[in-house]
Amino acid sequence: ADSVQMIAQLQDESGESESALKNYREALDLRRPLGDKQGIGNVLNDLGTYFASRGKYNDALTQFKEALQVQREVRNQAAEARALNNIGIMYIALGAYDDAKTYLQQAATLMERIDVPSERADMLHNLAEVSVKTGEYETALEQYLKALEMRRKIGDRRGAAIESYSIGSIFDYQGR
């Protein structure tokens, strides 16, 4: 099942989308009878990413929600936080900002407990994106600044540049 999943990822990256989808589904079919819940959760996340990258947000949302359920069952908090984050991102894409905020806040809270700075920064950035979409610029600014601080602490120069750009965009929106 692991090799089928890896083949699917490689096929997806190389543009062989139909083959990738077939192999993701095969990997799921192999893992389900084995009861490999962690593996199932990982494949569901990959499938969600597959659909999201093709603009099929509702299909992606279905996969990410199932992945969330599985990650909760196996008590993998880091994977649960990523699933919550992915669901939030899909809700942003669908324009459902209240739902996005709910899931992203849960993800950020969970990731804060786990304390993985790079992923905490990602989730804060995504929360800031929702705040921008809803016109809560001061809240967005606070979230971007926290994410920027985290990125600087871990030496993520690219991430710090993205946060700085986002902060500049807030100032632009506000006419500052």
CSV table of N, CA and C in Angstrom, one decimal:
chain,number,residue,atom,x,y,z
A,1,ALA,N,0.8,-1.2,0.0
A,1,ALA,CA,0.0,0.0,0.0
A,1,ALA,C,0.9,1.3,0.0
A,2,ASP,N,2.0,1.2,0.8
A,2,ASP,CA,2.9,2.4,0.8
A,2,ASP,C,3.5,2.7,-0.6
A,3,SER,N,3.9,1.6,-1.3
A,3,SER,CA,4.5,1.8,-2.6
A,3,SER,C,3.4,2.3,-3.6
A,4,VAL,N,2.2,1.8,-3.5
A,4,VAL,CA,1.1,2.3,-4.4
A,4,VAL,C,0.9,3.8,-4.2
A,5,GLN,N,0.9,4.2,-2.9
A,5,GLN,CA,0.7,5.6,-2.5
A,5,GLN,C,1.8,6.4,-3.1
A,6,MET,N,3.0,6.0,-2.9
A,6,MET,CA,4.2,6.7,-3.4
A,6,MET,C,4.2,6.9,-4.9
A,7,ILE,N,3.8,5.8,-5.6
A,7,ILE,CA,3.6,5.9,-7.1
A,7,ILE,C,2.6,6.9,-7.4
A,8,ALA,N,1.5,6.9,-6.7
A,8,ALA,CA,0.4,7.9,-7.0
A,8,ALA,C,0.9,9.3,-6.8
A,9,GLN,N,1.7,9.5,-5.8
A,9,GLN,CA,2.3,10.9,-5.5
A,9,GLN,C,3.2,11.3,-6.7
A,10,LEU,N,4.0,10.4,-7.1
A,10,LEU,CA,4.9,10.7,-8.2
A,10,LEU,C,4.2,10.9,-9.5
A,11,GLN,N,3.1,10.1,-9.8
A,11,GLN,CA,2.3,10.3,-10.9
A,11,GLN,C,1.6,11.6,-10.9
A,12,ASP,N,1.1,12.0,-9.8
A,12,ASP,CA,0.4,13.3,-9.6
A,12,ASP,C,1.4,14.4,-9.9
A,13,GLU,N,2.6,14.3,-9.4
A,13,GLU,CA,3.6,15.4,-9.6
A,13,GLU,C,4.1,15.5,-11.0
A,14,SER,N,4.0,14.4,-11.7
A,14,SER,CA,4.5,14.4,-13.1
A,14,SER,C,3.3,14.6,-14.1
A,15,GLY,N,2.1,14.9,-13.6
A,15,GLY,CA,1.0,15.2,-14.5
A,15,GLY,C,0.2,14.0,-15.0
A,16,GLU,N,0.5,12.9,-14.4
A,16,GLU,CA,-0.3,11.7,-14.8
A,16,GLU,C,-1.5,11.6,-13.9
A,17,SER,N,-2.4,12.5,-14.0
A,17,SER,CA,-3.5,12.6,-12.9
A,17,SER,C,-4.5,11.5,-12.9
A,18,GLU,N,-4.8,10.9,-14.0
A,18,GLU,CA,-5.8,9.8,-14.0
A,18,GLU,C,-5.1,8.6,-13.3
A,19,SER,N,-3.9,8.3,-13.6
A,19,SER,CA,-3.2,7.2,-13.0
A,19,SER,C,-3.0,7.4,-11.5
A,20,ALA,N,-2.7,8.7,-11.2
A,20,ALA,CA,-2.5,9.0,-9.8
A,20,ALA,C,-3.8,8.8,-9.0
A,21,LEU,N,-4.9,9.2,-9.5
A,21,LEU,CA,-6.2,9.0,-8.8
A,21,LEU,C,-6.5,7.5,-8.7
A,22,LYS,N,-6.2,6.8,-9.7
A,22,LYS,CA,-6.5,5.3,-9.7
A,22,LYS,C,-5.6,4.7,-8.6
A,23,ASN,N,-4.4,5.1,-8.5
A,23,ASN,CA,-3.5,4.5,-7.5
A,23,ASN,C,-3.8,5.0,-6.0
A,24,TYR,N,-4.2,6.2,-5.9
A,24,TYR,CA,-4.6,6.7,-4.6
A,24,TYR,C,-5.8,5.8,-4.1
A,25,ARG,N,-6.8,5.6,-5.0
A,25,ARG,CA,-7.9,4.8,-4.6
A,25,ARG,C,-7.5,3.3,-4.3
A,26,GLU,N,-6.5,2.8,-5.1
A,26,GLU,CA,-6.0,1.5,-4.9
A,26,GLU,C,-5.4,1.4,-3.5
A,27,ALA,N,-4.6,2.4,-3.2
A,27,ALA,CA,-3.9,2.4,-1.9
A,27,ALA,C,-5.0,2.4,-0.7
A,28,LEU,N,-6.0,3.1,-0.9
A,28,LEU,CA,-7.1,3.1,0.1
A,28,LEU,C,-7.7,1.7,0.2
A,29,ASP,N,-8.0,1.1,-1.0
A,29,ASP,CA,-8.6,-0.2,-1.0
A,29,ASP,C,-7.7,-1.3,-0.3
A,30,LEU,N,-6.4,-1.1,-0.4
A,30,LEU,CA,-5.5,-2.0,0.2
A,30,LEU,C,-5.4,-1.8,1.7
A,31,ARG,N,-5.5,-0.5,2.1
A,31,ARG,CA,-5.3,-0.2,3.6
A,31,ARG,C,-6.6,-0.5,4.4
A,32,ARG,N,-7.7,-0.3,3.8
A,32,ARG,CA,-9.0,-0.5,4.6
A,32,ARG,C,-9.1,-1.9,5.2
A,33,PRO,N,-8.9,-3.0,4.4
A,33,PRO,CA,-9.1,-4.3,5.0
A,33,PRO,C,-8.0,-4.6,6.0
A,34,LEU,N,-6.9,-4.0,5.9
A,34,LEU,CA,-5.8,-4.2,6.9
A,34,LEU,C,-6.1,-3.4,8.2
A,35,GLY,N,-7.0,-2.5,8.2
A,35,GLY,CA,-7.3,-1.7,9.4
A,35,GLY,C,-6.2,-0.7,9.6
A,36,ASP,N,-5.4,-0.3,8.6
A,36,ASP,CA,-4.3,0.6,8.8
A,36,ASP,C,-4.9,2.1,8.8
A,37,LYS,N,-5.4,2.4,9.9
A,37,LYS,CA,-6.1,3.7,10.0
A,37,LYS,C,-5.1,4.9,9.7
A,38,GLN,N,-3.9,4.9,10.3
A,38,GLN,CA,-3.0,6.0,10.1
A,38,GLN,C,-2.7,6.1,8.6
A,39,GLY,N,-2.5,5.0,7.9
A,39,GLY,CA,-2.2,5.0,6.5
A,39,GLY,C,-3.4,5.5,5.7
A,40,ILE,N,-4.6,5.1,6.1
A,40,ILE,CA,-5.9,5.5,5.5
A,40,ILE,C,-6.0,7.0,5.6
A,41,GLY,N,-5.7,7.6,6.8
A,41,GLY,CA,-5.7,9.0,7.0
A,41,GLY,C,-4.8,9.7,6.1
A,42,ASN,N,-3.6,9.2,5.9
A,42,ASN,CA,-2.6,9.8,5.0
A,42,ASN,C,-3.0,9.8,3.6
A,43,VAL,N,-3.6,8.7,3.1
A,43,VAL,CA,-4.0,8.6,1.7
A,43,VAL,C,-5.2,9.6,1.5
A,44,LEU,N,-6.1,9.6,2.5
A,44,LEU,CA,-7.2,10.6,2.4
A,44,LEU,C,-6.7,12.0,2.3
A,45,ASN,N,-5.7,12.3,3.0
A,45,ASN,CA,-5.1,13.7,2.9
A,45,ASN,C,-4.5,13.9,1.5
A,46,ASP,N,-3.8,12.9,1.0
A,46,ASP,CA,-3.2,13.0,-0.3
A,46,ASP,C,-4.3,13.2,-1.4
A,47,LEU,N,-5.4,12.4,-1.2
A,47,LEU,CA,-6.5,12.5,-2.1
A,47,LEU,C,-7.2,13.9,-2.1
A,48,GLY,N,-7.3,14.4,-0.9
A,48,GLY,CA,-7.8,15.8,-0.7
A,48,GLY,C,-6.9,16.8,-1.4
A,49,THR,N,-5.6,16.7,-1.2
A,49,THR,CA,-4.7,17.6,-1.9
A,49,THR,C,-4.8,17.4,-3.4
A,50,TYR,N,-5.0,16.2,-3.9
A,50,TYR,CA,-5.1,15.9,-5.3
A,50,TYR,C,-6.3,16.7,-5.9
A,51,PHE,N,-7.5,16.6,-5.2
A,51,PHE,CA,-8.7,17.3,-5.6
A,51,PHE,C,-8.6,18.8,-5.5
A,52,ALA,N,-8.0,19.2,-4.4
A,52,ALA,CA,-7.8,20.7,-4.2
A,52,ALA,C,-7.0,21.3,-5.3
A,53,SER,N,-5.9,20.6,-5.7
A,53,SER,CA,-5.0,21.2,-6.7
A,53,SER,C,-5.7,21.3,-8.1
A,54,ARG,N,-6.8,20.6,-8.2
A,54,ARG,CA,-7.6,20.6,-9.5
A,54,ARG,C,-8.9,21.5,-9.4
A,55,GLY,N,-9.0,22.2,-8.3
A,55,GLY,CA,-10.1,23.1,-8.1
A,55,GLY,C,-11.4,22.4,-7.7
A,56,LYS,N,-11.3,21.2,-7.3
A,56,LYS,CA,-12.5,20.4,-6.9
A,56,LYS,C,-12.6,20.4,-5.4
A,57,TYR,N,-12.9,21.6,-4.9
A,57,TYR,CA,-12.9,21.9,-3.5
A,57,TYR,C,-13.9,21.1,-2.6
A,58,ASN,N,-15.0,20.8,-3.1
A,58,ASN,CA,-16.0,20.0,-2.4
A,58,ASN,C,-15.5,18.6,-2.3
A,59,ASP,N,-14.9,18.0,-3.3
A,59,ASP,CA,-14.4,16.7,-3.3
A,59,ASP,C,-13.2,16.6,-2.3
A,60,ALA,N,-12.4,17.7,-2.3
A,60,ALA,CA,-11.2,17.8,-1.4
A,60,ALA,C,-11.7,17.8,0.0
A,61,LEU,N,-12.8,18.6,0.3
A,61,LEU,CA,-13.3,18.8,1.6
A,61,LEU,C,-13.8,17.5,2.1
A,62,THR,N,-14.4,16.7,1.3
A,62,THR,CA,-14.9,15.4,1.7
A,62,THR,C,-13.8,14.5,2.2
A,63,GLN,N,-12.7,14.5,1.4
A,63,GLN,CA,-11.5,13.7,1.8
A,63,GLN,C,-10.8,14.2,3.1
A,64,PHE,N,-10.7,15.5,3.2
A,64,PHE,CA,-10.0,16.1,4.3
A,64,PHE,C,-10.9,15.8,5.6
A,65,LYS,N,-12.2,15.9,5.5
A,65,LYS,CA,-13.0,15.6,6.7
A,65,LYS,C,-13.0,14.2,7.1
A,66,GLU,N,-12.9,13.3,6.1
A,66,GLU,CA,-12.7,11.9,6.5
A,66,GLU,C,-11.3,11.6,7.1
A,67,ALA,N,-10.3,12.3,6.6
A,67,ALA,CA,-9.0,12.2,7.1
A,67,ALA,C,-9.0,12.7,8.6
A,68,LEU,N,-9.7,13.8,8.8
A,68,LEU,CA,-9.8,14.4,10.2
A,68,LEU,C,-10.4,13.3,11.1
A,69,GLN,N,-11.4,12.7,10.7
A,69,GLN,CA,-12.1,11.7,11.6
A,69,GLN,C,-11.1,10.6,11.9
A,70,VAL,N,-10.4,10.1,10.9
A,70,VAL,CA,-9.4,9.0,11.1
A,70,VAL,C,-8.3,9.5,12.1
A,71,GLN,N,-7.8,10.7,11.8
A,71,GLN,CA,-6.7,11.2,12.7
A,71,GLN,C,-7.1,11.3,14.1
A,72,ARG,N,-8.3,11.7,14.3
A,72,ARG,CA,-8.9,11.8,15.7
A,72,ARG,C,-9.0,10.4,16.3
A,73,GLU,N,-9.4,9.4,15.5
A,73,GLU,CA,-9.5,8.0,16.0
A,73,GLU,C,-8.1,7.5,16.5
A,74,VAL,N,-7.1,7.8,15.7
A,74,VAL,CA,-5.8,7.2,16.0
A,74,VAL,C,-5.0,8.2,16.9
A,75,ARG,N,-5.6,9.3,17.3
A,75,ARG,CA,-5.0,10.3,18.2
A,75,ARG,C,-3.7,10.8,17.7
A,76,ASN,N,-3.6,11.1,16.4
A,76,ASN,CA,-2.4,11.7,15.9
A,76,ASN,C,-2.7,13.2,15.8
A,77,GLN,N,-2.3,14.0,16.8
A,77,GLN,CA,-2.7,15.4,16.9
A,77,GLN,C,-2.0,16.2,15.8
A,78,ALA,N,-0.8,15.9,15.4
A,78,ALA,CA,-0.2,16.7,14.3
A,78,ALA,C,-1.0,16.5,13.0
A,79,ALA,N,-1.3,15.3,12.7
A,79,ALA,CA,-2.1,15.0,11.5
A,79,ALA,C,-3.5,15.6,11.6
A,80,GLU,N,-4.0,15.6,12.8
A,80,GLU,CA,-5.4,16.1,13.0
A,80,GLU,C,-5.3,17.6,12.7
A,81,ALA,N,-4.3,18.3,13.2
A,81,ALA,CA,-4.2,19.8,13.0
A,81,ALA,C,-4.0,20.1,11.5
A,82,ARG,N,-3.2,19.2,10.8
A,82,ARG,CA,-3.1,19.4,9.4
A,82,ARG,C,-4.4,19.2,8.7
A,83,ALA,N,-5.2,18.2,9.1
A,83,ALA,CA,-6.5,18.0,8.5
A,83,ALA,C,-7.4,19.2,8.7
A,84,LEU,N,-7.4,19.7,10.0
A,84,LEU,CA,-8.2,20.9,10.3
A,84,LEU,C,-7.8,22.1,9.4
A,85,ASN,N,-6.5,22.2,9.3
A,85,ASN,CA,-6.0,23.3,8.5
A,85,ASN,C,-6.5,23.2,7.0
A,86,ASN,N,-6.3,22.0,6.5
A,86,ASN,CA,-6.7,21.7,5.1
A,86,ASN,C,-8.2,22.0,4.9
A,87,ILE,N,-9.0,21.6,5.8
A,87,ILE,CA,-10.5,21.9,5.8
A,87,ILE,C,-10.7,23.4,5.8
A,88,GLY,N,-10.0,24.1,6.6
A,88,GLY,CA,-10.1,25.5,6.7
A,88,GLY,C,-9.8,26.2,5.4
A,89,ILE,N,-8.7,25.7,4.7
A,89,ILE,CA,-8.3,26.3,3.5
A,89,ILE,C,-9.3,26.0,2.4
A,90,MET,N,-10.0,24.9,2.4
A,90,MET,CA,-11.0,24.6,1.4
A,90,MET,C,-12.2,25.5,1.6
A,91,TYR,N,-12.5,25.8,2.9
A,91,TYR,CA,-13.6,26.7,3.2
A,91,TYR,C,-13.3,28.1,2.7
A,92,ILE,N,-12.0,28.5,2.8
A,92,ILE,CA,-11.6,29.8,2.3
A,92,ILE,C,-11.9,29.8,0.8
A,93,ALA,N,-11.4,28.7,0.1
A,93,ALA,CA,-11.6,28.7,-1.4
A,93,ALA,C,-13.1,28.7,-1.8
A,94,LEU,N,-13.9,28.2,-0.9
A,94,LEU,CA,-15.4,28.1,-1.2
A,94,LEU,C,-16.1,29.4,-0.7
A,95,GLY,N,-15.3,30.3,-0.1
A,95,GLY,CA,-15.9,31.6,0.4
A,95,GLY,C,-16.7,31.4,1.7
A,96,ALA,N,-16.6,30.3,2.4
A,96,ALA,CA,-17.3,30.1,3.6
A,96,ALA,C,-16.3,30.5,4.8
A,97,TYR,N,-16.2,31.8,5.0
A,97,TYR,CA,-15.2,32.3,5.9
A,97,TYR,C,-15.4,31.9,7.4
A,98,ASP,N,-16.7,31.9,7.8
A,98,ASP,CA,-16.9,31.5,9.2
A,98,ASP,C,-16.5,30.1,9.5
A,99,ASP,N,-16.8,29.2,8.5
A,99,ASP,CA,-16.4,27.8,8.7
A,99,ASP,C,-14.9,27.7,8.6
A,100,ALA,N,-14.3,28.5,7.7
A,100,ALA,CA,-12.8,28.4,7.6
A,100,ALA,C,-12.2,28.8,8.9
A,101,LYS,N,-12.7,29.9,9.5
A,101,LYS,CA,-12.1,30.4,10.7
A,101,LYS,C,-12.3,29.4,11.9
A,102,THR,N,-13.4,28.7,11.9
A,102,THR,CA,-13.6,27.7,13.0
A,102,THR,C,-12.6,26.6,12.9
A,103,TYR,N,-12.4,26.1,11.7
A,103,TYR,CA,-11.5,25.0,11.6
A,103,TYR,C,-10.0,25.4,11.7
A,104,LEU,N,-9.7,26.6,11.2
A,104,LEU,CA,-8.3,27.1,11.3
A,104,LEU,C,-8.0,27.5,12.8
A,105,GLN,N,-8.9,28.0,13.5
A,105,GLN,CA,-8.7,28.2,15.0
A,105,GLN,C,-8.4,27.0,15.7
A,106,GLN,N,-9.2,25.9,15.4
A,106,GLN,CA,-9.0,24.6,16.1
A,106,GLN,C,-7.6,24.1,15.7
A,107,ALA,N,-7.2,24.2,14.4
A,107,ALA,CA,-5.9,23.8,14.0
A,107,ALA,C,-4.8,24.5,14.7
A,108,ALA,N,-4.9,25.8,14.8
A,108,ALA,CA,-3.9,26.7,15.5
A,108,ALA,C,-3.8,26.3,17.0
A,109,THR,N,-4.9,26.1,17.6
A,109,THR,CA,-4.9,25.8,19.0
A,109,THR,C,-4.2,24.4,19.3
A,110,LEU,N,-4.5,23.5,18.4
A,110,LEU,CA,-3.9,22.1,18.5
A,110,LEU,C,-2.4,22.2,18.2
A,111,MET,N,-2.0,22.9,17.2
A,111,MET,CA,-0.6,23.0,16.8
A,111,MET,C,0.2,23.8,17.9
A,112,GLU,N,-0.5,24.7,18.6
A,112,GLU,CA,0.2,25.5,19.6
A,112,GLU,C,0.6,24.5,20.8
A,113,ARG,N,-0.3,23.5,21.1
A,113,ARG,CA,0.0,22.5,22.1
A,113,ARG,C,1.1,21.6,21.7
A,114,ILE,N,1.1,21.3,20.4
A,114,ILE,CA,2.2,20.4,19.9
A,114,ILE,C,3.5,21.1,19.7
A,115,ASP,N,3.4,22.4,19.4
A,115,ASP,CA,4.5,23.3,19.3
A,115,ASP,C,5.5,22.9,18.2
A,116,VAL,N,5.0,22.9,16.9
A,116,VAL,CA,5.8,22.8,15.7
A,116,VAL,C,5.8,24.1,15.1
A,117,PRO,N,6.8,25.0,15.3
A,117,PRO,CA,6.8,26.4,14.9
A,117,PRO,C,6.4,26.6,13.4
A,118,SER,N,7.0,25.8,12.5
A,118,SER,CA,6.7,26.0,11.1
A,118,SER,C,5.2,25.8,10.8
A,119,GLU,N,4.7,24.8,11.3
A,119,GLU,CA,3.3,24.5,11.1
A,119,GLU,C,2.4,25.5,11.8
A,120,ARG,N,2.8,25.9,13.0
A,120,ARG,CA,2.0,27.0,13.7
A,120,ARG,C,2.0,28.2,12.9
A,121,ALA,N,3.1,28.6,12.3
A,121,ALA,CA,3.2,29.8,11.5
A,121,ALA,C,2.3,29.7,10.2
A,122,ASP,N,2.3,28.5,9.6
A,122,ASP,CA,1.4,28.3,8.5
A,122,ASP,C,-0.1,28.5,8.9
A,123,MET,N,-0.5,27.9,10.0
A,123,MET,CA,-1.8,28.0,10.4
A,123,MET,C,-2.2,29.5,10.8
A,124,LEU,N,-1.3,30.2,11.4
A,124,LEU,CA,-1.6,31.6,11.7
A,124,LEU,C,-1.7,32.4,10.5
A,125,HIS,N,-0.9,32.1,9.5
A,125,HIS,CA,-0.9,32.8,8.2
A,125,HIS,C,-2.3,32.5,7.6
A,126,ASN,N,-2.8,31.3,7.6
A,126,ASN,CA,-4.1,31.0,7.0
A,126,ASN,C,-5.2,31.7,7.8
A,127,LEU,N,-5.1,31.7,9.1
A,127,LEU,CA,-6.1,32.5,9.9
A,127,LEU,C,-6.1,34.0,9.5
A,128,ALA,N,-4.9,34.5,9.3
A,128,ALA,CA,-4.8,35.9,8.8
A,128,ALA,C,-5.5,36.1,7.5
A,129,GLU,N,-5.4,35.1,6.6
A,129,GLU,CA,-6.0,35.2,5.3
A,129,GLU,C,-7.5,35.3,5.4
A,130,VAL,N,-8.1,34.6,6.4
A,130,VAL,CA,-9.5,34.7,6.6
A,130,VAL,C,-9.9,36.0,7.2
A,131,SER,N,-9.0,36.5,8.1
A,131,SER,CA,-9.3,37.8,8.7
A,131,SER,C,-9.3,38.9,7.6
A,132,VAL,N,-8.3,38.8,6.6
A,132,VAL,CA,-8.3,39.7,5.5
A,132,VAL,C,-9.6,39.7,4.7
A,133,LYS,N,-10.0,38.4,4.4
A,133,LYS,CA,-11.2,38.2,3.6
A,133,LYS,C,-12.5,38.8,4.3
A,134,THR,N,-12.5,38.9,5.6
A,134,THR,CA,-13.6,39.4,6.3
A,134,THR,C,-13.4,40.8,6.8
A,135,GLY,N,-12.3,41.5,6.3
A,135,GLY,CA,-12.1,42.9,6.6
A,135,GLY,C,-11.6,43.1,8.0
A,136,GLU,N,-11.1,42.1,8.7
A,136,GLU,CA,-10.6,42.3,10.0
A,136,GLU,C,-9.1,42.5,9.9
A,137,TYR,N,-8.7,43.7,9.4
A,137,TYR,CA,-7.3,43.9,9.1
A,137,TYR,C,-6.4,44.0,10.3
A,138,GLU,N,-6.8,44.5,11.4
A,138,GLU,CA,-6.0,44.6,12.6
A,138,GLU,C,-5.7,43.2,13.2
A,139,THR,N,-6.8,42.3,13.1
A,139,THR,CA,-6.6,40.9,13.6
A,139,THR,C,-5.6,40.2,12.6
A,140,ALA,N,-5.8,40.4,11.3
A,140,ALA,CA,-4.9,39.8,10.3
A,140,ALA,C,-3.5,40.3,10.6
A,141,LEU,N,-3.3,41.6,10.8
A,141,LEU,CA,-2.0,42.1,11.1
A,141,LEU,C,-1.3,41.4,12.2
A,142,GLU,N,-2.0,41.3,13.3
A,142,GLU,CA,-1.5,40.6,14.5
A,142,GLU,C,-1.1,39.1,14.2
A,143,GLN,N,-1.9,38.5,13.4
A,143,GLN,CA,-1.6,37.1,13.1
A,143,GLN,C,-0.4,37.0,12.1
A,144,TYR,N,-0.3,37.8,11.2
A,144,TYR,CA,0.8,37.9,10.3
A,144,TYR,C,2.1,38.2,11.1
A,145,LEU,N,2.0,39.1,12.0
A,145,LEU,CA,3.2,39.4,12.8
A,145,LEU,C,3.7,38.3,13.6
A,146,LYS,N,2.7,37.6,14.2
A,146,LYS,CA,3.1,36.4,15.0
A,146,LYS,C,3.8,35.3,14.1
A,147,ALA,N,3.2,35.1,13.0
A,147,ALA,CA,3.7,34.1,12.0
A,147,ALA,C,5.1,34.6,11.6
A,148,LEU,N,5.3,35.9,11.3
A,148,LEU,CA,6.6,36.4,10.9
A,148,LEU,C,7.6,36.2,12.0
A,149,GLU,N,7.3,36.4,13.2
A,149,GLU,CA,8.2,36.2,14.3
A,149,GLU,C,8.6,34.7,14.4
A,150,MET,N,7.7,33.8,14.3
A,150,MET,CA,8.0,32.4,14.3
A,150,MET,C,8.9,32.0,13.2
A,151,ARG,N,8.6,32.5,12.0
A,151,ARG,CA,9.4,32.2,10.8
A,151,ARG,C,10.9,32.7,11.0
A,152,ARG,N,11.0,33.8,11.5
A,152,ARG,CA,12.4,34.4,11.8
A,152,ARG,C,13.1,33.5,12.8
A,153,LYS,N,12.4,33.1,13.9
A,153,LYS,CA,13.0,32.3,14.9
A,153,LYS,C,13.6,31.0,14.3
A,154,ILE,N,12.9,30.4,13.4
A,154,ILE,CA,13.3,29.1,12.9
A,154,ILE,C,14.2,29.2,11.6
A,155,GLY,N,14.4,30.5,11.2
A,155,GLY,CA,15.3,30.7,10.0
A,155,GLY,C,14.6,30.5,8.7
A,156,ASP,N,13.3,30.6,8.7
A,156,ASP,CA,12.6,30.4,7.4
A,156,ASP,C,12.5,31.7,6.7
A,157,ARG,N,13.5,32.0,5.9
A,157,ARG,CA,13.6,33.3,5.2
A,157,ARG,C,12.5,33.5,4.2
A,158,ARG,N,12.2,32.4,3.4
A,158,ARG,CA,11.1,32.5,2.4
A,158,ARG,C,9.8,32.8,3.1
A,159,GLY,N,9.5,32.0,4.1
A,159,GLY,CA,8.2,32.2,4.9
A,159,GLY,C,8.2,33.6,5.5
A,160,ALA,N,9.3,34.1,6.0
A,160,ALA,CA,9.3,35.5,6.6
A,160,ALA,C,9.1,36.5,5.5
A,161,ALA,N,9.6,36.3,4.3
A,161,ALA,CA,9.3,37.2,3.2
A,161,ALA,C,7.8,37.2,2.8
A,162,ILE,N,7.2,36.0,2.8
A,162,ILE,CA,5.8,35.9,2.5
A,162,ILE,C,5.0,36.7,3.5
A,163,GLU,N,5.3,36.5,4.8
A,163,GLU,CA,4.6,37.2,5.9
A,163,GLU,C,4.8,38.7,5.7
A,164,SER,N,6.0,39.1,5.4
A,164,SER,CA,6.3,40.6,5.3
A,164,SER,C,5.5,41.1,4.1
A,165,TYR,N,5.4,40.4,3.0
A,165,TYR,CA,4.6,40.9,1.9
A,165,TYR,C,3.1,41.0,2.3
A,166,SER,N,2.6,40.0,3.0
A,166,SER,CA,1.2,40.0,3.5
A,166,SER,C,1.0,41.2,4.4
A,167,ILE,N,1.9,41.5,5.3
A,167,ILE,CA,1.8,42.7,6.1
A,167,ILE,C,1.7,43.9,5.3
A,168,GLY,N,2.6,44.0,4.3
A,168,GLY,CA,2.5,45.2,3.4
A,168,GLY,C,1.2,45.3,2.7
A,169,SER,N,0.6,44.2,2.3
A,169,SER,CA,-0.7,44.2,1.6
A,169,SER,C,-1.8,44.7,2.6
A,170,ILE,N,-1.7,44.4,3.9
A,170,ILE,CA,-2.6,44.9,4.9
A,170,ILE,C,-2.5,46.4,4.9
A,171,PHE,N,-1.3,46.9,4.9
A,171,PHE,CA,-1.1,48.4,4.9
A,171,PHE,C,-1.7,49.0,3.7
A,172,ASP,N,-1.5,48.3,2.6
A,172,ASP,CA,-2.1,48.8,1.3
A,172,ASP,C,-3.6,48.9,1.3
A,173,TYR,N,-4.2,47.8,1.8
A,173,TYR,CA,-5.7,47.8,2.0
A,173,TYR,C,-6.2,48.9,2.8
A,174,GLN,N,-5.4,49.2,3.9
A,174,GLN,CA,-5.8,50.3,4.8
A,174,GLN,C,-5.4,51.7,4.3
A,175,GLY,N,-4.7,51.8,3.2
A,175,GLY,CA,-4.3,53.1,2.7
A,175,GLY,C,-3.2,53.7,3.4
A,176,ARG,N,-2.4,52.8,4.1
A,176,ARG,CA,-1.2,53.3,4.9
A,176,ARG,C,0.1,53.1,4.2
